C-alpha positions as a Python dict, from the first residue, in 0.01 Angstrom:
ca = {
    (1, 'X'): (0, 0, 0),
    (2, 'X'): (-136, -335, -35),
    (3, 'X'): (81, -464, 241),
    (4, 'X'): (-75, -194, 450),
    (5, 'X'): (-429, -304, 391),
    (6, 'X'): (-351, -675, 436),
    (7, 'X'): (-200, -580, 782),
    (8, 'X'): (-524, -377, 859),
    (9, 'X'): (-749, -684, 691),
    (10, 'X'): (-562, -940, 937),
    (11, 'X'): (-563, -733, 1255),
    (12, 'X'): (-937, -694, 1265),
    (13, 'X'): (-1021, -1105, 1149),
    (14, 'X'): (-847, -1160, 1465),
    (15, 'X'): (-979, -905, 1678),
    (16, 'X'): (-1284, -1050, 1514),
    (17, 'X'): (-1188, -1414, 1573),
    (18, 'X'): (-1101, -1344, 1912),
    (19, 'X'): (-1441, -1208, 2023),
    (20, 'X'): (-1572, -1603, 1950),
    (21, 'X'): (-1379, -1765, 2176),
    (22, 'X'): (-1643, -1876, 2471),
    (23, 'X'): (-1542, -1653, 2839),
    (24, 'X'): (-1359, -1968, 3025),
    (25, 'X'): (-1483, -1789, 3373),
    (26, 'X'): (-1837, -1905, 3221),
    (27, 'X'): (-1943, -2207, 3388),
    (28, 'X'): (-1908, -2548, 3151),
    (29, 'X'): (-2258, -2602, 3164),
    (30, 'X'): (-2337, -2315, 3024),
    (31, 'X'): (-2184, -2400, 2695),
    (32, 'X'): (-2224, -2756, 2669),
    (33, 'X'): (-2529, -2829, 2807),
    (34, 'X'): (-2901, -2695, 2777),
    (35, 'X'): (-2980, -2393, 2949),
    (36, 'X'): (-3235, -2391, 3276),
    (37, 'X'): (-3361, -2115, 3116),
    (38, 'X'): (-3619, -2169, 2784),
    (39, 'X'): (-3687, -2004, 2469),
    (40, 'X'): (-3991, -1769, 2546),
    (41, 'X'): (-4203, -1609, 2228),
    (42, 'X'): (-4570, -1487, 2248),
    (43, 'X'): (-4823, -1800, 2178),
    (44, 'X'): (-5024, -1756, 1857),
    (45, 'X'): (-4759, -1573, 1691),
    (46, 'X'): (-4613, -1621, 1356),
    (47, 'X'): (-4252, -1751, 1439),
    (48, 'X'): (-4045, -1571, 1174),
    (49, 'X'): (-4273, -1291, 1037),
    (50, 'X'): (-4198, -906, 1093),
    (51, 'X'): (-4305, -814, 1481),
    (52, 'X'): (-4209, -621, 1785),
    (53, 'X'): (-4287, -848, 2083),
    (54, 'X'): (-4237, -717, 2477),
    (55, 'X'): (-4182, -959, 2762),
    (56, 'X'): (-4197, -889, 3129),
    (57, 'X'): (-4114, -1052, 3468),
    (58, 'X'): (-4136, -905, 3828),
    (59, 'X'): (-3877, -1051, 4078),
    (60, 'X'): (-3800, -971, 4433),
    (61, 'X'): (-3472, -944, 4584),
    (62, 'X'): (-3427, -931, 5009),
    (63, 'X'): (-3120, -700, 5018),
    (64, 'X'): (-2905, -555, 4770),
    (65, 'X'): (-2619, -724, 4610),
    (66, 'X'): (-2306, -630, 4413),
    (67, 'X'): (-2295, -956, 4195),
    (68, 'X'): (-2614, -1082, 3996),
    (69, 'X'): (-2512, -1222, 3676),
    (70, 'X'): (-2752, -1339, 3344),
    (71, 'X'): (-2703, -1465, 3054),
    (72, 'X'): (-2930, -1333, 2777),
    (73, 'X'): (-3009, -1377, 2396),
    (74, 'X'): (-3311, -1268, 2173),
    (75, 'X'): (-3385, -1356, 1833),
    (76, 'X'): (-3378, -1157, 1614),
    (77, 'X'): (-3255, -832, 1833),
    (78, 'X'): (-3343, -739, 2175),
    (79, 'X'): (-3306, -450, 2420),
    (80, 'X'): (-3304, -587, 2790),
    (81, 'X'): (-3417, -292, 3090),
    (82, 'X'): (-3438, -346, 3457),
    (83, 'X'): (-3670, -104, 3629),
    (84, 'X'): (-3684, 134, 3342),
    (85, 'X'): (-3289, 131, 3270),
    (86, 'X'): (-3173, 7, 2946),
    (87, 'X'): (-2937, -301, 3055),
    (88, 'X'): (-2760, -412, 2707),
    (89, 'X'): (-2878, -494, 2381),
    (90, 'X'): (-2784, -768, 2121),
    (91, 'X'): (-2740, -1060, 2054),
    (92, 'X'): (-2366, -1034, 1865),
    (93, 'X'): (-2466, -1187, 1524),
    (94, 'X'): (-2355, -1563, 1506),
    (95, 'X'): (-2564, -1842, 1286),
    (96, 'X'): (-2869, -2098, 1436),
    (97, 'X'): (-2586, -2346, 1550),
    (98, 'X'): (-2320, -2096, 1677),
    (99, 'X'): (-2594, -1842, 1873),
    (100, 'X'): (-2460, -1553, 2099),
    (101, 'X'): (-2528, -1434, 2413),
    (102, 'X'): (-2444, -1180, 2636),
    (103, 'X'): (-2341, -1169, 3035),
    (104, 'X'): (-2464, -912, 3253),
    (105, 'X'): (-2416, -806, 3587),
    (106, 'X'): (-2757, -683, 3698),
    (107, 'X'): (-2678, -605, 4010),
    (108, 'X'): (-2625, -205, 3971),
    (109, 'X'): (-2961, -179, 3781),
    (110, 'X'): (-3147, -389, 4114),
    (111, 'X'): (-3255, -294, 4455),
    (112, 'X'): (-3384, -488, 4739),
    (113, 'X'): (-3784, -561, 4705),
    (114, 'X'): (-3980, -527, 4389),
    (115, 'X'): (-3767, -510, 4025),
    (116, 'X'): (-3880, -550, 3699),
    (117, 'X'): (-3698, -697, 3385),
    (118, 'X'): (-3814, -639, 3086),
    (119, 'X'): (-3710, -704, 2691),
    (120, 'X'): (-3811, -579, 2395),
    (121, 'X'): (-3773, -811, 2108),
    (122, 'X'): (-3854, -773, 1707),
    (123, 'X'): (-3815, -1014, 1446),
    (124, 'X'): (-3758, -868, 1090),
    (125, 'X'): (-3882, -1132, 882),
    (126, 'X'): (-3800, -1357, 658),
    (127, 'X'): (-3780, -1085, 337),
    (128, 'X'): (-3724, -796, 527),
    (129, 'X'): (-3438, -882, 741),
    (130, 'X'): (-3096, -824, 637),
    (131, 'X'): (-2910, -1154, 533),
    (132, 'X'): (-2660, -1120, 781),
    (133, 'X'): (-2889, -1155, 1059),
    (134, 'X'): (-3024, -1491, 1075),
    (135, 'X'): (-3287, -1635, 1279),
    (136, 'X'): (-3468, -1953, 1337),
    (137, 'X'): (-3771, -1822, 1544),
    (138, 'X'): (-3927, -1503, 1735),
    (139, 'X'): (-3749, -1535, 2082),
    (140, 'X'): (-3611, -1435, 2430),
    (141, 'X'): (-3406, -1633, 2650),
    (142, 'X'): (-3257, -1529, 3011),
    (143, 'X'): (-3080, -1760, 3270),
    (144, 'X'): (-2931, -1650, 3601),
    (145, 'X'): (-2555, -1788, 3630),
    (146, 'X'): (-2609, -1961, 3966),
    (147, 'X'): (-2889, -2107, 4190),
    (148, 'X'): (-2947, -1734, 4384),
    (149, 'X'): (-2993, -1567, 4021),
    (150, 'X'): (-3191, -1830, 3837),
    (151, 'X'): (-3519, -1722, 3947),
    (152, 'X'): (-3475, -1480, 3640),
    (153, 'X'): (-3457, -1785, 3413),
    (154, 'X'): (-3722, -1740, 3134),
    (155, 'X'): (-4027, -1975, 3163),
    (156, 'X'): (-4433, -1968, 3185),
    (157, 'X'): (-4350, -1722, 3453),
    (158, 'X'): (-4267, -1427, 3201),
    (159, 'X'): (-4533, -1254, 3047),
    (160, 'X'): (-4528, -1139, 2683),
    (161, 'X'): (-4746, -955, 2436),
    (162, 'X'): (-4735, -862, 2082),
    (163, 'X'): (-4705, -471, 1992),
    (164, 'X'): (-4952, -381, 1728),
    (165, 'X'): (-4825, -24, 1691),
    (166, 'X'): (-4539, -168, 1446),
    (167, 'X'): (-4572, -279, 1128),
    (168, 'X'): (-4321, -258, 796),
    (169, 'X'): (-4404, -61, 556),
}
């Protein structure tokens, strides 16, 4: 029996170690360099207290397309939607100096003209939060994987507000 849990306890570190190693389809730069796109968070606001922040950004595409690939993280949690439709959600937990993203293709969610992406993100504070989840600062980040998709890249461009109707109890 204790064999049998060991084998269980091993199989899922590696299925668990596996999920870290970085995509090597990703470009290089993604990884080892800093990312076009910047950490966005709503100006004014506490940086690690308990909130529920949305951020929004209107972008306009000439035709449609079958590849449009981002690269997204929040901190603490997120919920990324592109013209209503919830996209993904994360990020996978990781530490301040290991963080996680996700890659998307968009391109299903988008049509040619007028789309919107938006993100929910909430921070659960420094006493509230569960330990596992760590955090260094309220924040959304978004970069599109080439030159055609980085006009999603977050910058002064997004707009964000904080939503009052949360609170912890």
């Amino acid at each position: 029996k204790t064999m049998s849990i060991l084998g269980i306890f091993l199989f899922y570190c590696s299925i668990s170690i596996y999920s870290q190693i970085p995509d090597p389809s990703l470009p290089k730069d993604l990884i080892n360099n800093p990312w076009y796109g910047k950490w966005i968070a709503v100006a004014g606001e506490p940086a690690k207290d308990y909130g529920v922040y949305h951020f929004r950004k209107k972008i306009q595409l000439d035709k449609n397309t079958d590849t449009f690939l981002v690269h997204v993280s929040g901190d603490n949690r997120y919920k990324l939607f592109v013209n209503g439709n919830l996209v993904c959600l994360g990020p996978a937990r990781g530490d301040v100096y290991h963080w996680n993203f996700e890659t998307i293709n968009l391109a299903p969610f988008l049509k040619a003209g007028t789309n919107t992406l938006a993100a929910v993100v909430w921070n659960f504070g420094v006493n509230d939060g569960p330990m596992a989840q760590m955090s260094l600062r309220t924040g959304f980040i978004m970069q599109g994987n080439s030159s055609v998709e980085r006009k999603v890249d977050t910058d002064k461009s997004w707009k964000g507000i904080r939503n009052p109707a949360y609170s912890i109890l």
